Amino acid sequence: MCVSFMKDSLIQALHAASGLPIEVVARNVAPTKDTAHGDLAFPCFLLAKEWGAPPPECAKRLQGMVELPAGFERAEAQGPYLNFFLSRADVISRVTAEVLERGEGFGGDTEKGTIVIDYSAPNIAKPFHIGHLRTTIIGFSLCQLFRHLGYSVVGVNHLGDWGTQFGFVYAGCKIWGKPGDDMNALVGRYVEANMLRKAQEAGQELDKPNANEIARDYFRRLEAGDPEAKEFWQWSLDVSKEYYLRTYARMGIHFESWAGESFYFPMIDKTVEMLKTSGILEDSRGALGVDLGEPLGFARLLTEDGRSLYLTRDVVTADYREHTYHPERILYVVGAPQTLHFKQLIAIMHRLKHPAAGKMAHVPFGNVPGISTRKMKTDSADISLDALLEDAHERAREAYESEVTKRPEGVNVEEVAEAVGLGAVYFNYLNRTNNKSFNFSWDEALNFKGDTGPYLLYAAARLFSVEERAREEGVMPAAAAAGDKLVEPEAWELCTVISRYRPALDKMAQDYEPCHISAYALDLAKAISRAYLVLRVLGVEDRAVAQARLSLFVAARTVLVSAMKILGMKPLKRM
């Protein structure tokens, strides 16, 4: 196995020796299939024409010319290839030194540009249900990733805080009375008013006030700026946000912006005027929009009576985000069914020659059927996030108490249950490509021995315990692991997995896929488990060996904890 971060220095050395363009060298330096023949190889067919010699001769000639970077033991010409052998002791020392110096910031950067990430976005005065869970988890993971990579991240919760739902909340309060400042009661009024509307549309309960008329009249007054309507809207918004803040805090999630639909309402007229003067609008049966051709079709922006649509308002938000944050990217973490909408939006921004156009990207995701709680046995999109989190906590506590028999004395079981429950759900959602729909299984998610969140949590906690007990024996981690004391294959394997962290981060950033980090974290946890069985720290007579092993384990745990935090998980020191 090769160590990824050593590759860059070798590319520079080969570029200097061969004279080949650096991008050509970079494309051709690759890991060997068998580490008995080296760790990295460079094919010399590329030099045959330049040097007028057969590739095997070019390999021998290049061997004498290349200046080996630090961390490489030797180079050997083997047929048409020049193979490079790493100094394993040196690499282990270098990798662990960098990790232990940078801590959880290992693999990251500083002082990059700004990225705006639009995610979660529940509707005010409606239930905050599991349908919002995947956007919330993926979006927050992307925020964590780009912060780690040095970007200034603006996580936006684009609340659905403007719409006809307020009319039905108002209608419910008018008919049955305004409840206290309680989100569930607020949602209850919305549900009651909607049920009454459906009954009245079916010719029933006509003796009661007309819920639909009350709702429509209220929303007309709200759009017109009626003070009483605005006051009720603000109260609904405040009650809802207080509830959301509690739920997000429990999930460990925060946002830089809560600017919802209402925030952009005053900007619509200016954007509509800009669209009308842009020359891109066409008439279609009285509506105005943009003909984007196949397969995107005609994108309506203004209705026959001149009202704006979701697409129009998304043009407003994109324009605002570009001119407010000047970001490098604007990401929309929204379900796959909205793919056409975002393709049309981006195409319209291109037609407008808007500077945001080339920065915008839709991050789609699939559905998660099958998730349920004990109180709601069947799959239902109406399950609230609070109910799911409570169920996760209870199930995690039971799984922990039944599967983990050797528990630390005095461990806080409720704290463990909360971290394990959240970690189980988060990891199960992120351990697959975004667009893949999947059936959620509690048994799978909470398995401490499978490819799960609890497995990662346990791997990290075990290494925290090793360090704590080692310190009690007087063994302290060094600034770097002494590589010459770590001759076991398991130590080398663990080091190489640690070194692959940055490429995994870059892959996630390129694809917007947290599954790259979840897969990496699993690889690292498994390498830790294999090394744990061989590299004993406690009770080892040779203190230098014990210190080297401890230092390697602390480095591995540091990277695992960093990866888990990018996935939104809360690592535990004791469990």
mmCIF file with all atom_site columns, C-alpha atoms in Angstrom, residues 168 171 175-176 190-206 209-213 215-216:
data_model
loop_
_atom_site.group_PDB
_atom_site.id
_atom_site.type_symbol
_atom_site.label_atom_id
_atom_site.label_alt_id
_atom_site.label_comp_id
_atom_site.label_asym_id
_atom_site.label_entity_id
_atom_site.label_seq_id
_atom_site.pdbx_PDB_ins_code
_atom_site.Cartn_x
_atom_site.Cartn_y
_atom_site.Cartn_z
_atom_site.occupancy
_atom_site.B_iso_or_equiv
_atom_site.pdbx_formal_charge
_atom_site.auth_seq_id
_atom_site.auth_comp_id
_atom_site.auth_asym_id
_atom_site.auth_atom_id
_atom_site.pdbx_PDB_model_num
ATOM 1  C CA . PHE A 1 168 ? -55.200 27.314 7.852  1.00 0.00 ? 168 PHE A CA 1
ATOM 2  C CA . ALA A 1 171 ? -58.487 29.485 10.555 1.00 0.00 ? 171 ALA A CA 1
ATOM 3  C CA . ILE A 1 175 ? -62.561 28.510 15.071 1.00 0.00 ? 175 ILE A CA 1
ATOM 4  C CA . TRP A 1 176 ? -61.153 26.650 18.104 1.00 0.00 ? 176 TRP A CA 1
ATOM 5  C CA . TYR A 1 190 ? -53.438 23.515 11.139 1.00 0.00 ? 190 TYR A CA 1
ATOM 6  C CA . VAL A 1 191 ? -54.452 19.843 10.942 1.00 0.00 ? 191 VAL A CA 1
ATOM 7  C CA . GLU A 1 192 ? -57.916 20.511 12.387 1.00 0.00 ? 192 GLU A CA 1
ATOM 8  C CA . ALA A 1 193 ? -58.578 23.323 9.908  1.00 0.00 ? 193 ALA A CA 1
ATOM 9  C CA . ASN A 1 194 ? -57.454 21.188 6.972  1.00 0.00 ? 194 ASN A CA 1
ATOM 10 C CA . MET A 1 195 ? -59.650 18.305 8.071  1.00 0.00 ? 195 MET A CA 1
ATOM 11 C CA . LEU A 1 196 ? -62.593 20.685 8.369  1.00 0.00 ? 196 LEU A CA 1
ATOM 12 C CA . ARG A 1 197 ? -61.868 22.042 4.878  1.00 0.00 ? 197 ARG A CA 1
ATOM 13 C CA . LYS A 1 198 ? -61.930 18.535 3.404  1.00 0.00 ? 198 LYS A CA 1
ATOM 14 C CA . ALA A 1 199 ? -65.131 17.702 5.243  1.00 0.00 ? 199 ALA A CA 1
ATOM 15 C CA . GLN A 1 200 ? -66.810 20.894 4.011  1.00 0.00 ? 200 GLN A CA 1
ATOM 16 C CA . GLU A 1 201 ? -65.682 20.239 0.446  1.00 0.00 ? 201 GLU A CA 1
ATOM 17 C CA . ALA A 1 202 ? -67.448 16.866 0.806  1.00 0.00 ? 202 ALA A CA 1
ATOM 18 C CA . GLY A 1 203 ? -70.636 18.608 1.969  1.00 0.00 ? 203 GLY A CA 1
ATOM 19 C CA . GLN A 1 204 ? -70.174 17.879 5.671  1.00 0.00 ? 204 GLN A CA 1
ATOM 20 C CA . GLU A 1 205 ? -69.936 20.094 8.798  1.00 0.00 ? 205 GLU A CA 1
ATOM 21 C CA . LEU A 1 206 ? -71.427 23.029 6.897  1.00 0.00 ? 206 LEU A CA 1
ATOM 22 C CA . PRO A 1 209 ? -67.335 28.552 9.741  1.00 0.00 ? 209 PRO A CA 1
ATOM 23 C CA . ASN A 1 210 ? -65.881 27.975 6.256  1.00 0.00 ? 210 ASN A CA 1
ATOM 24 C CA . ALA A 1 211 ? -62.235 27.065 6.924  1.00 0.00 ? 211 ALA A CA 1
ATOM 25 C CA . ASN A 1 212 ? -61.131 27.585 3.311  1.00 0.00 ? 212 ASN A CA 1
ATOM 26 C CA . GLU A 1 213 ? -62.645 31.071 3.084  1.00 0.00 ? 213 GLU A CA 1
ATOM 27 C CA . ALA A 1 215 ? -57.661 30.851 5.253  1.00 0.00 ? 215 ALA A CA 1
ATOM 28 C CA . ARG A 1 216 ? -57.818 32.504 1.822  1.00 0.00 ? 216 ARG A CA 1
#
